[in-house]
C-alpha atoms as one frame of an Amber mdcrd trajectory, in Angstrom:
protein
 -28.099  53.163  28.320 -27.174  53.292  32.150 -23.737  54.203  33.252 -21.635
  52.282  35.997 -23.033  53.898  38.679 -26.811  53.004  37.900 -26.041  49.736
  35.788 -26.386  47.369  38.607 -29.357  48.519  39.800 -30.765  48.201  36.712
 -29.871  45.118  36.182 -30.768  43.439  39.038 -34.720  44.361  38.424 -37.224
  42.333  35.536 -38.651  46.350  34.516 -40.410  44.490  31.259 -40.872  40.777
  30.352 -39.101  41.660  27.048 -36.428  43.294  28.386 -32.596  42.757  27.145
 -30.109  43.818  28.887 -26.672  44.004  27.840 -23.903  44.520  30.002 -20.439
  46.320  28.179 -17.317  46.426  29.091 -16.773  49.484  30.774 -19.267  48.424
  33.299 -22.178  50.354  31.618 -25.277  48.812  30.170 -27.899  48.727  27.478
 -31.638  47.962  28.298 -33.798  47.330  26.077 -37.715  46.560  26.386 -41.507
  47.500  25.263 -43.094  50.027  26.889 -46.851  50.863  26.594 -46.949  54.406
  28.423 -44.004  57.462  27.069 -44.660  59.426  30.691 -43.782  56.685  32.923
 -40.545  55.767  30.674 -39.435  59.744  30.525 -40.485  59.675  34.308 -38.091
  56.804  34.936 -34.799  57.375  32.497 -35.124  61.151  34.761 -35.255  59.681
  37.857 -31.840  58.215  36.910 -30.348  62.049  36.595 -26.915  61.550  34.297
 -26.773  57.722  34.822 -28.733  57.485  32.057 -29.527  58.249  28.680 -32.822
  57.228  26.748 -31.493  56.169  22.664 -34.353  54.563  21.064 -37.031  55.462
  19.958 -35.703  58.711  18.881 -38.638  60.395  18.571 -39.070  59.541  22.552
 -35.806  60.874  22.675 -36.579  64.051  21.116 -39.463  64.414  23.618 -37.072
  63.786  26.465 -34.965  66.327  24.901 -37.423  69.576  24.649 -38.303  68.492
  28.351 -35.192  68.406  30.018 -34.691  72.326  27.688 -38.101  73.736  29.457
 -36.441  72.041  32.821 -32.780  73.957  32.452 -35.143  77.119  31.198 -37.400
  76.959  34.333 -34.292  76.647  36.647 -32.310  78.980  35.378 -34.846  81.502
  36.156
């Protein structure tokens, strides 16, 4: 899911030959495609910052999660 801001970007790039995107009406949008390696996806959805937000799978999501923890721990230091 990429917010406003990063949605046209996005959407103006082929980042899979599967890919669907789905504009909504808020100006937002959905992507959705097959990826083969879980670093370079996390890698990507956090060079996005806020703008976007990784939903499926959730167990990618949950791995996205306890990084972005150990990130806010390290920082906070």
């Amino acid at each position: 899911f990429f917010k406003p801001q990063a949605a046209c970007y996005v959407s103006e790039r082929i980042w899979s030959d599967d890919q669907k995107v789905t504009a909504q009406h808020d100006g937002s949008l959905k992507l959705e495609f097959t990826a083969t390696s879980r670093p370079e996806v996390i890698s990507w959805v956090l060079s996005f910052g806020r703008e976007a937000e990784l939903l499926e799978p959730l167990d990618l999501r949950r791995e996205l999660e306890a990084l972005v923890q150990e990130l806010a721990t390290t920082y906070r230091q």
